[in-house]
Short mmCIF file of C-alpha atoms in Angstrom, two decimals:
data_model
loop_
_atom_site.label_atom_id
_atom_site.label_comp_id
_atom_site.label_asym_id
_atom_site.label_seq_id
_atom_site.Cartn_x
_atom_site.Cartn_y
_atom_site.Cartn_z
CA UNK A 1 69.65 89.93 133.23
CA UNK A 2 72.45 92.28 134.14
CA UNK A 3 74.62 94.37 131.91
CA UNK A 4 77.97 94.27 133.68
CA UNK A 5 77.70 91.13 135.80
CA UNK A 6 78.70 88.13 133.69
CA UNK A 7 76.11 85.39 133.89
CA UNK A 8 77.38 81.92 134.73
CA UNK A 9 75.31 80.19 132.08
CA UNK A 10 76.66 82.29 129.25
CA UNK A 11 80.23 81.88 130.51
CA UNK A 12 79.68 78.12 130.59
CA UNK A 13 78.26 77.94 127.07
CA UNK A 14 80.75 80.44 125.72
CA UNK A 15 83.59 78.35 127.11
CA UNK A 16 82.18 75.15 125.67
CA UNK A 17 81.19 76.71 122.36
CA UNK A 18 84.42 78.55 121.83
CA UNK A 19 86.65 75.68 122.91
CA UNK A 20 84.72 73.24 120.72
CA UNK A 21 85.03 75.64 117.82
CA UNK A 22 88.72 76.10 118.55
CA UNK A 23 89.32 72.37 118.76
CA UNK A 24 87.38 71.50 115.64
CA UNK A 25 88.83 74.33 113.59
CA UNK A 26 92.39 73.69 114.72
CA UNK A 27 92.07 70.05 113.82
CA UNK A 28 90.07 70.25 110.62
CA UNK A 29 90.56 73.72 109.26
CA UNK A 30 93.41 75.88 110.47
CA UNK A 31 96.08 73.22 110.27
CA UNK A 32 95.27 72.18 106.69
CA UNK A 33 94.85 75.80 105.65
CA UNK A 34 98.06 76.98 107.27
CA UNK A 35 100.08 74.02 106.05
CA UNK A 36 98.67 74.47 102.53
CA UNK A 37 99.56 78.14 102.63
CA UNK A 38 103.03 77.34 103.85
CA UNK A 39 103.44 74.66 101.24
CA UNK A 40 102.33 77.06 98.55
CA UNK A 41 104.68 79.73 99.82
CA UNK A 42 107.63 77.37 99.84
CA UNK A 43 106.75 76.01 96.41
CA UNK A 44 106.49 79.54 95.03
CA UNK A 45 109.75 80.43 96.67
CA UNK A 46 111.39 77.30 95.26
CA UNK A 47 109.99 77.99 91.83
CA UNK A 48 111.30 81.53 91.97
CA UNK A 49 114.66 80.28 93.13
CA UNK A 50 114.76 77.67 90.37
CA UNK A 51 113.85 80.30 87.81
CA UNK A 52 116.57 82.53 89.15
CA UNK A 53 119.01 79.66 88.97
CA UNK A 54 117.97 78.77 85.44
CA UNK A 55 118.40 82.40 84.50
CA UNK A 56 121.85 82.48 86.02
CA UNK A 57 122.75 79.23 84.29
CA UNK A 58 121.46 80.57 81.02
CA UNK A 59 123.54 83.70 81.45
CA UNK A 60 126.49 81.54 82.33
CA UNK A 61 125.98 79.42 79.27
CA UNK A 62 125.63 82.45 77.12
CA UNK A 63 128.78 83.96 78.56
CA UNK A 64 130.58 80.69 77.97
CA UNK A 65 129.35 80.55 74.40
CA UNK A 66 130.43 84.09 73.91
CA UNK A 67 133.78 83.24 75.33
CA UNK A 68 134.13 80.20 73.11
CA UNK A 69 133.13 82.27 70.13
CA UNK A 70 135.61 84.93 71.08
CA UNK A 71 138.32 82.33 71.45
CA UNK A 72 137.44 80.82 68.11
CA UNK A 73 137.58 84.25 66.56
CA UNK A 74 140.98 84.93 68.06
CA UNK A 75 142.18 81.52 66.92
CA UNK A 76 140.97 82.19 63.41
CA UNK A 77 142.57 85.56 63.37
CA UNK A 78 145.79 84.01 64.57
CA UNK A 79 145.70 81.33 61.95
CA UNK A 80 144.96 83.86 59.24
CA UNK A 81 147.73 86.08 60.47
CA UNK A 82 150.26 83.25 60.55
CA UNK A 83 149.23 82.16 57.08
CA UNK A 84 149.52 85.69 55.82
CA UNK A 85 152.90 86.05 57.44
CA UNK A 86 154.09 82.78 56.00
CA UNK A 87 152.91 83.72 52.54
CA UNK A 88 154.53 87.11 52.79
CA UNK A 89 157.74 85.56 53.99
CA UNK A 90 157.75 83.04 51.19
CA UNK A 91 157.26 85.76 48.63
CA UNK A 92 159.93 87.81 50.30
CA UNK A 93 162.31 84.85 50.33
CA UNK A 94 161.60 84.06 46.73
CA UNK A 95 162.25 87.65 45.81
CA UNK A 96 165.43 87.64 47.81
CA UNK A 97 166.60 84.41 46.20
CA UNK A 98 165.78 85.67 42.74
CA UNK A 99 167.61 88.89 43.38
CA UNK A 100 170.67 87.11 44.72
CA UNK A 101 170.73 84.69 41.81
CA UNK A 102 170.35 87.54 39.33
CA UNK A 103 173.16 89.45 40.99
CA UNK A 104 175.38 86.40 40.89
CA UNK A 105 174.65 85.81 37.23
CA UNK A 106 175.36 89.42 36.40
CA UNK A 107 178.58 89.20 38.41
CA UNK A 108 179.80 86.11 36.58
CA UNK A 109 178.73 87.58 33.24
CA UNK A 110 180.75 90.67 34.06
CA UNK A 111 183.82 88.51 34.88
CA UNK A 112 183.52 86.63 31.61
CA UNK A 113 183.09 89.88 29.70
CA UNK A 114 186.22 91.31 31.42
CA UNK A 115 188.25 88.27 30.54
CA UNK A 116 187.09 88.34 26.97
CA UNK A 117 187.87 92.02 26.81
CA UNK A 118 191.38 91.46 28.21
CA UNK A 119 192.05 88.63 25.81
CA UNK A 120 190.81 90.76 22.93
CA UNK A 121 192.99 93.68 23.98
CA UNK A 122 196.03 91.43 24.30
CA UNK A 123 195.33 90.06 20.86
CA UNK A 124 194.99 93.57 19.48
CA UNK A 125 198.23 94.62 21.21
CA UNK A 126 200.11 91.63 19.83
CA UNK A 127 198.73 92.32 16.39
CA UNK A 128 199.76 95.97 16.62
CA UNK A 129 203.28 94.98 17.77
CA UNK A 130 203.64 92.50 14.89
CA UNK A 131 202.40 95.10 12.44
CA UNK A 132 204.71 97.71 13.86
CA UNK A 133 207.70 95.36 13.57
CA UNK A 134 206.82 94.56 10.01
CA UNK A 135 206.34 98.21 9.11
CA UNK A 136 209.59 99.14 10.80
CA UNK A 137 211.53 96.35 8.99
CA UNK A 138 210.09 97.46 5.72
CA UNK A 139 210.97 101.09 6.42
CA UNK A 140 214.48 100.23 7.56
CA UNK A 141 215.10 98.04 4.61
CA UNK A 142 214.00 100.87 2.32
CA UNK A 143 215.98 103.63 4.13
CA UNK A 144 219.23 101.69 4.45
CA UNK A 145 219.26 100.19 1.07
CA UNK A 146 222.19 102.35 -0.09
CA UNK A 147 225.69 102.62 1.38
CA UNK A 148 225.51 106.32 1.52
CA UNK A 149 222.48 106.14 3.75
CA UNK A 150 224.17 103.60 6.00
CA UNK A 151 227.25 105.85 6.26
CA UNK A 152 225.17 108.90 6.99
CA UNK A 153 223.44 107.05 9.85
CA UNK A 154 226.72 105.91 11.33
CA UNK A 155 228.08 109.43 11.08
CA UNK A 156 225.13 110.84 12.70
CA UNK A 157 225.55 108.43 15.60
CA UNK A 158 229.23 109.11 15.96
CA UNK A 159 228.61 112.83 15.99
CA UNK A 160 226.19 112.40 18.83
CA UNK A 161 228.78 110.45 20.85
CA UNK A 162 231.43 113.22 20.34
CA UNK A 163 229.17 115.85 21.60
CA UNK A 164 228.77 113.94 24.82
CA UNK B 1 78.35 107.66 96.53
CA UNK B 2 75.88 109.99 98.20
CA UNK B 3 73.02 108.56 96.15
CA UNK B 4 73.95 105.07 97.19
CA UNK B 5 74.03 106.22 100.77
CA UNK B 6 70.54 107.69 100.42
CA UNK B 7 69.20 104.52 98.83
CA UNK B 8 70.72 102.53 101.66
CA UNK B 9 69.10 104.83 104.19
CA UNK B 10 65.68 104.50 102.61
CA UNK B 11 65.97 100.73 102.49
CA UNK B 12 67.13 100.65 106.04
CA UNK B 13 64.34 102.89 107.24
CA UNK B 14 61.81 100.65 105.49
CA UNK B 15 63.31 97.72 107.35
CA UNK B 16 63.16 99.59 110.63
CA UNK B 17 59.55 100.53 110.02
CA UNK B 18 58.48 96.96 109.41
CA UNK B 19 60.31 95.71 112.42
CA UNK B 20 60.06 98.33 115.06
CA UNK B 21 57.23 100.77 114.66
CA UNK B 22 54.38 98.73 116.04
CA UNK B 23 56.47 97.73 119.01
CA UNK B 24 57.03 101.19 120.30
CA UNK B 25 54.19 103.17 118.75
CA UNK B 26 52.36 103.28 122.02
CA UNK B 27 53.39 103.47 125.65
CA UNK B 28 54.94 105.91 128.05
CA UNK B 29 58.38 107.54 127.85
CA UNK B 30 60.04 104.64 129.67
CA UNK B 31 58.72 102.16 127.14
CA UNK B 32 60.02 104.19 124.24
CA UNK B 33 63.64 103.69 125.24
CA UNK B 34 63.47 100.49 127.30
CA UNK B 35 63.99 98.44 124.15
CA UNK B 36 67.58 99.72 124.05
CA UNK B 37 68.62 98.05 127.27
CA UNK B 38 66.43 95.10 126.44
CA UNK B 39 68.40 94.60 123.26
CA UNK B 40 71.77 95.12 124.92
CA UNK B 41 71.16 92.64 127.72
CA UNK B 42 70.75 88.91 127.53
CA UNK B 43 67.29 87.39 127.68
CA UNK B 44 65.66 84.02 128.29
CA UNK B 45 63.65 84.29 125.10
CA UNK B 46 64.57 85.62 121.67
CA UNK B 47 62.21 88.43 120.91
CA UNK B 48 62.31 89.51 117.27
CA UNK B 49 59.44 91.93 116.88
CA UNK B 50 55.91 92.69 117.93
CA UNK B 51 53.31 93.17 115.23
CA UNK B 52 50.27 94.78 116.78
CA UNK B 53 49.69 92.50 119.74
CA UNK B 54 51.46 89.48 118.31
CA UNK B 55 54.89 88.88 119.73
CA UNK B 56 57.23 87.18 117.31
CA UNK B 57 59.57 85.32 119.60
CA UNK B 58 61.65 82.19 119.76
CA UNK B 59 61.18 80.38 123.07
CA UNK B 60 64.49 79.08 124.35
CA UNK B 61 65.33 76.25 126.74
CA UNK B 62 65.87 77.08 130.39
CA UNK B 63 68.26 74.56 131.89
CA UNK B 64 68.75 74.59 135.66
CA UNK B 65 70.83 72.45 137.93
CA UNK B 66 70.71 72.22 141.68
CA UNK B 67 72.20 69.56 143.90
CA UNK B 68 68.86 68.66 145.47
CA UNK B 69 66.64 68.84 142.39
CA UNK B 70 69.05 67.65 139.77
CA UNK B 71 69.04 68.82 136.15
CA UNK B 72 65.75 70.36 134.97
CA UNK B 73 64.63 71.52 131.55
CA UNK B 74 61.95 74.12 130.82
CA UNK B 75 61.05 76.42 127.97
CA UNK B 76 61.20 80.17 128.44
CA UNK B 77 57.58 80.34 127.37
CA UNK B 78 56.67 78.29 130.49
CA UNK B 79 57.75 81.20 132.67
CA UNK B 80 55.72 83.93 130.99
CA UNK B 81 52.26 85.09 130.27
CA UNK B 82 51.19 83.72 126.90
CA UNK B 83 49.44 86.94 125.88
CA UNK B 84 51.87 89.66 126.97
CA UNK B 85 55.03 87.56 126.96
CA UNK B 86 55.99 89.13 130.28
CA UNK B 87 57.90 87.15 132.84
CA UNK B 88 56.59 87.20 136.41
CA UNK B 89 56.51 85.43 139.71
CA UNK B 90 53.03 84.16 138.89
CA UNK B 91 54.34 81.93 136.09
CA UNK B 92 56.83 79.94 138.14
CA UNK B 93 57.78 76.36 137.35
CA UNK B 94 58.42 74.28 140.45
CA UNK B 95 60.50 76.40 142.75
CA UNK B 96 61.88 78.60 139.96
CA UNK B 97 60.47 81.77 138.54
CA UNK B 98 61.75 84.63 136.38
CA UNK B 99 60.96 88.13 137.57
CA UNK B 100 59.99 91.13 135.42
CA UNK B 101 63.66 92.15 135.08
CA UNK B 102 64.48 88.71 133.73
CA UNK B 103 66.31 87.50 136.81
CA UNK B 104 65.82 83.83 137.58
CA UNK B 105 65.07 83.12 141.24
CA UNK B 106 64.49 80.10 143.36
CA UNK B 107 61.49 80.58 145.63
CA UNK B 108 62.92 78.57 148.54
CA UNK B 109 66.22 80.44 148.41
CA UNK B 110 68.32 77.34 147.57
CA UNK B 111 71.35 77.51 145.36
CA UNK B 112 71.26 76.48 141.71
CA UNK B 113 73.25 76.80 138.52
CA UNK B 114 71.64 78.47 135.55
CA UNK B 115 72.76 76.82 132.29
CA UNK B 116 69.92 78.17 130.17
CA UNK B 117 70.22 78.55 126.44
CA UNK B 118 69.58 82.27 126.54
CA UNK B 119 69.35 84.56 123.54
CA UNK B 120 73.09 85.11 123.60
CA UNK B 121 73.82 81.39 123.92
CA UNK B 122 71.60 80.74 120.91
CA UNK B 123 73.42 83.53 119.09
CA UNK B 124 76.71 81.98 120.16
CA UNK B 125 75.68 78.66 118.61
CA UNK B 126 74.66 80.47 115.47
CA UNK B 127 78.00 82.27 115.28
CA UNK B 128 79.87 79.02 115.94
CA UNK B 129 77.90 77.24 113.21
CA UNK B 130 78.34 80.04 110.68
CA UNK B 131 82.02 80.37 111.43
CA UNK B 132 82.61 76.61 111.50
CA UNK B 133 80.84 76.24 108.17
CA UNK B 134 82.73 79.14 106.64
CA UNK B 135 86.15 78.02 107.76
CA UNK B 136 85.70 74.31 107.18
CA UNK B 137 84.30 74.86 103.70
CA UNK B 138 87.31 77.04 102.99
CA UNK B 139 89.67 74.40 104.32
CA UNK B 140 88.10 71.73 102.12
CA UNK B 141 89.38 73.70 99.13
CA UNK B 142 92.93 73.28 100.38
CA UNK B 143 92.41 69.59 101.02
CA UNK B 144 91.13 69.08 97.50
CA UNK B 145 93.37 71.42 95.56
CA UNK B 146 96.52 71.50 97.65
CA UNK B 147 98.68 74.47 96.83
CA UNK B 148 96.57 75.81 93.97
CA UNK B 149 95.30 79.39 94.07
CA UNK B 150 92.27 79.86 96.33
CA UNK B 151 88.72 80.05 95.03
CA UNK B 152 85.35 80.91 96.54
CA UNK B 153 85.27 81.06 100.34
CA UNK B 154 88.94 80.20 100.51
CA UNK B 155 89.87 83.29 98.51
CA UNK B 156 87.81 85.41 100.90
CA UNK B 157 89.37 83.84 103.97
CA UNK B 158 92.93 83.51 102.78
CA UNK B 159 94.00 87.18 102.86
CA UNK B 160 92.57 87.50 106.37
CA UNK B 161 94.33 84.33 107.48
CA UNK B 162 97.59 85.61 106.03
CA UNK B 163 97.02 89.00 107.62
CA UNK B 164 96.47 87.46 111.05
CA UNK B 165 99.45 85.17 110.61
CA UNK B 166 101.93 87.72 109.24
CA UNK B 167 100.79 91.09 110.55
CA UNK B 168 99.43 90.07 113.94
CA UNK B 169 101.03 86.80 115.00
CA UNK B 170 104.47 87.00 113.45
CA UNK B 171 105.06 90.69 114.12
CA UNK B 172 103.91 90.57 117.74
CA UNK B 173 105.12 87.15 118.86
CA UNK B 174 108.28 86.64 116.84
CA UNK B 175 109.84 83.36 115.77
CA UNK B 176 107.66 81.17 118.04
CA UNK B 177 104.46 82.45 116.46
CA UNK B 178 103.34 79.28 114.70
CA UNK B 179 101.94 77.58 117.78
CA UNK B 180 99.57 80.46 118.48
CA UNK B 181 98.27 81.21 115.00
CA UNK B 182 95.26 78.82 115.20
CA UNK B 183 94.10 80.36 118.48
CA UNK B 184 94.52 83.89 117.14
CA UNK B 185 92.67 83.00 113.95
CA UNK B 186 89.78 81.46 115.88
CA UNK B 187 89.69 84.48 118.17
CA UNK B 188 89.75 86.97 115.31
CA UNK B 189 87.08 85.26 113.26
CA UNK B 190 84.86 84.56 116.26
CA UNK B 191 84.89 88.19 117.38
CA UNK B 192 84.61 89.54 113.86
CA UNK B 193 81.73 87.31 112.78
CA UNK B 194 80.09 87.79 116.20
CA UNK B 195 80.35 91.58 115.82
CA UNK B 196 79.00 91.52 112.27
CA UNK B 197 76.14 89.15 113.03
CA UNK B 198 75.31 91.24 116.08
CA UNK B 199 74.66 94.15 113.72
CA UNK B 200 71.92 92.28 111.87
CA UNK B 201 68.38 93.33 112.75
CA UNK B 202 66.91 91.10 115.42
CA UNK B 203 70.26 89.63 116.36
CA UNK B 204 71.63 89.39 119.88
CA UNK B 205 74.44 91.50 121.24
CA UNK B 206 76.80 88.57 121.72
CA UNK B 207 80.27 90.13 121.57
CA UNK B 208 78.98 93.10 123.56
CA UNK B 209 78.15 90.82 126.46
CA UNK B 210 80.58 90.93 129.32
CA UNK B 211 80.37 87.18 129.98
CA UNK B 212 81.55 86.50 126.43
CA UNK B 213 84.36 89.04 126.47
CA UNK B 214 85.37 87.89 129.96
CA UNK B 215 85.60 84.28 128.81
CA UNK B 216 87.72 85.22 125.83
CA UNK B 217 89.93 87.42 128.03
CA UNK B 218 90.38 84.59 130.54
CA UNK B 219 91.37 82.20 127.74
CA UNK B 220 93.94 84.73 126.60
CA UNK B 221 95.13 85.16 130.19
CA UNK B 222 95.57 81.39 130.55
CA UNK B 223 97.40 81.04 127.23
CA UNK B 224 99.70 83.97 128.01
CA UNK B 225 100.65 82.77 131.47
CA UNK B 226 100.91 79.09 130.66
CA UNK B 227 103.37 79.97 127.91
CA UNK B 228 105.28 82.51 130.00
CA UNK B 229 108.98 81.68 130.01
CA UNK B 230 111.59 82.23 132.71
CA UNK B 231 112.29 85.77 131.56
CA UNK B 232 108.61 86.64 131.80
CA UNK B 233 108.21 85.44 135.37
CA UNK B 234 111.54 86.94 136.34
CA UNK B 235 110.28 90.23 135.00
CA UNK B 236 107.21 89.94 137.21
CA UNK B 237 108.74 88.79 140.49
CA UNK B 238 112.33 90.03 140.21
CA UNK B 239 112.12 92.94 137.83
CA UNK B 240 115.70 93.33 136.59
CA UNK B 241 117.52 96.57 137.19
CA UNK B 242 115.26 97.69 140.03
CA UNK B 243 116.71 98.28 143.54
CA UNK B 244 115.45 95.84 146.17
CA UNK B 245 113.38 98.31 148.21
CA UNK B 246 111.57 99.39 145.07
CA UNK B 247 110.66 95.78 144.33
CA UNK B 248 108.15 96.04 147.18
CA UNK B 249 106.24 98.47 145.01
CA UNK B 250 107.07 97.12 141.58
CA UNK B 251 106.21 93.46 142.19
CA UNK B 252 102.62 94.11 143.31
CA UNK B 253 102.21 96.46 140.37
CA UNK B 254 103.55 93.79 138.00
CA UNK B 255 101.23 91.19 139.52
CA UNK B 256 98.26 93.50 139.17
CA UNK B 257 99.45 94.14 135.61
CA UNK B 258 99.04 90.44 134.82
CA UNK B 259 95.33 90.82 135.50
CA UNK B 260 94.72 94.29 134.13
CA UNK B 261 95.78 93.17 130.67
CA UNK B 262 92.95 90.65 130.16
CA UNK B 263 90.65 92.96 132.10
CA UNK B 264 91.33 95.70 129.57
CA UNK B 265 90.65 93.24 126.75
CA UNK B 266 87.36 92.27 128.34
CA UNK B 267 86.20 95.83 128.94
CA UNK B 268 87.36 97.20 125.59
CA UNK B 269 85.40 94.76 123.47
CA UNK B 270 82.34 94.87 125.74
CA UNK B 271 82.22 98.66 125.78
CA UNK B 272 82.97 99.19 122.11
CA UNK B 273 80.25 96.86 120.87
CA UNK B 274 77.66 97.71 123.48
CA UNK B 275 78.19 101.44 123.03
CA UNK B 276 77.84 101.08 119.27
CA UNK B 277 74.55 99.24 119.67
CA UNK B 278 73.30 101.78 122.20
CA UNK B 279 74.10 104.72 119.93
CA UNK B 280 72.35 103.16 116.95
CA UNK B 281 69.31 102.25 119.03
CA UNK B 282 69.28 105.70 120.65
CA UNK B 283 68.97 107.29 117.24
CA UNK B 284 66.13 104.92 116.43
CA UNK B 285 64.52 105.77 119.78
CA UNK B 286 64.55 109.45 118.84
CA UNK B 287 61.94 108.67 116.20
CA UNK B 288 59.50 107.33 118.80
CA UNK B 289 60.25 110.06 121.31
CA UNK B 290 59.71 112.98 118.94
CA UNK B 291 57.22 111.25 116.65
CA UNK B 292 58.25 113.57 113.84
CA UNK B 293 58.97 112.84 110.19
CA UNK B 294 61.90 115.29 110.12
CA UNK B 295 63.58 113.55 113.03
CA UNK B 296 62.76 110.25 111.33
CA UNK B 297 64.65 111.24 108.20
CA UNK B 298 67.61 112.60 110.15
CA UNK B 299 67.90 109.68 112.49
CA UNK B 300 67.56 107.19 109.66
CA UNK B 301 70.47 108.90 107.91
CA UNK B 302 72.41 108.85 111.14
CA UNK B 303 71.59 105.22 111.82
CA UNK B 304 72.75 104.22 108.35
CA UNK B 305 75.94 106.18 108.85
CA UNK B 306 76.47 104.63 112.28
CA UNK B 307 75.87 101.17 110.90
CA UNK B 308 78.63 101.74 108.40
CA UNK B 309 80.85 102.97 111.22
CA UNK B 310 79.91 99.89 113.22
CA UNK B 311 81.06 97.66 110.37
CA UNK B 312 84.42 99.33 110.78
CA UNK B 313 84.31 99.05 114.56
CA UNK B 314 83.42 95.37 114.31
CA UNK B 315 86.57 94.74 112.30
CA UNK B 316 88.78 97.05 114.34
CA UNK B 317 87.72 95.52 117.65
CA UNK B 318 88.33 92.00 116.37
CA UNK B 319 91.75 93.15 115.15
CA UNK B 320 92.56 94.94 118.40
CA UNK B 321 91.55 92.03 120.62
CA UNK B 322 93.61 89.65 118.51
CA UNK B 323 96.54 92.04 118.27
CA UNK B 324 96.70 92.63 122.02
CA UNK B 325 96.40 88.92 122.70
CA UNK B 326 99.30 88.35 120.32
CA UNK B 327 101.32 91.12 121.97
CA UNK B 328 100.75 89.66 125.45
CA UNK B 329 101.78 86.24 124.16
CA UNK B 330 104.78 87.88 122.52
CA UNK B 331 105.75 89.43 125.84
CA UNK B 332 105.45 86.07 127.56
CA UNK B 333 107.50 84.01 125.10
CA UNK B 334 110.08 86.60 124.04
CA UNK B 335 113.73 85.79 124.64
CA UNK B 336 115.57 88.88 125.83
CA UNK B 337 119.22 88.86 124.99
CA UNK B 338 120.20 91.91 127.00
CA UNK B 339 119.21 92.64 130.55
#
């Protein structure tokens, strides 16, 4: 048998053997293997994708929760702030009202006191005038009780007129 | 590592001694190396070893067809001397005889077709059976378990299948690779298993036979050219961008190129495997030529080393044949956008 001249018999059997092997393996082995591999690859890819999606969704959900929480916090803060403001305002108002009322009362009290004072002073003045008149009458009566005194007074008056 | 290598060498040399020594212990210089070519070439019988004067052989069927005599079946042992196991004109059957160089002749000079199950054909059947068993038993895992992780043979095969599919087929062929993956897988595993089994002691040199590599190359040639698209043929017969006078030179070159590609495939595999076998056997032959213990130790070490190298070569050659086939297919089916 020759080394570099291909023998017809071996070519024949090689062709038959190899083609039979090819046919059988393609039909019964390679196709199932390759399709199984492909199926596995796609299923792994899908699983990875799904996991990725779930992760993203989870993150989304978490972010949303966070956001909700944040909003709730802000809302609470707002409510607290409004309540605080309202309370402060009420206290302020009450204070204001009390102050105004007090001032008014003091004002009116002052007016009353003034009036009373004026009335009292008038009374005192009247009293003083009365007393003065009485004292003066008494004094005059005493001083002019004699004729000589009356004459002296008239003289005095006349003298004053002459001088003028 | 080195100790393992030594152990391997000793084991291997023990194996060689049991198998080979009696065969070549006596005889002239020609006999001491003739076993090399005898191993490399095909044969009508499968000769394993000779113990003393007993030849351990497997007689194989000799199948012959001629238009006048019809289909005839013989055994290789019918054509040889029962004592020496030598073929010769004296042991003819009918009009056929096998000469001392193992050429089958027809005494009356008529034409005939030799379809004998030779050593390499028997080896081919063995490789086909082993490979078929291996791959089908792996595929049964996928049928049973679907997309589950591989186990057993399937886990051994799967990385190689994925390698051939992704690294060879997809990278060389491109998006249309799917159609060709089964052929490339069969090609790769056939050559690989053939190479590896050829390295076993007593095995035949199947993938280092030019008829085998030629058949595989022709199959590749057919697949490449049947799947060649318009661009491919245009590139051959009307190479774009080449002035018309130059086409007279380019077109014949392109046409020759169609054939040199499979020719290179055929020669590469044949030479790589045959040369590997020859080198290993040559180192073994040194033992019988020098008949010295020192040479025996050295050549056993070398043979062990070369066997390890051959394991690599077996894989590389299977890869290269498959890769080039995929690249030729890729060239035939590629869609060029710019030209």
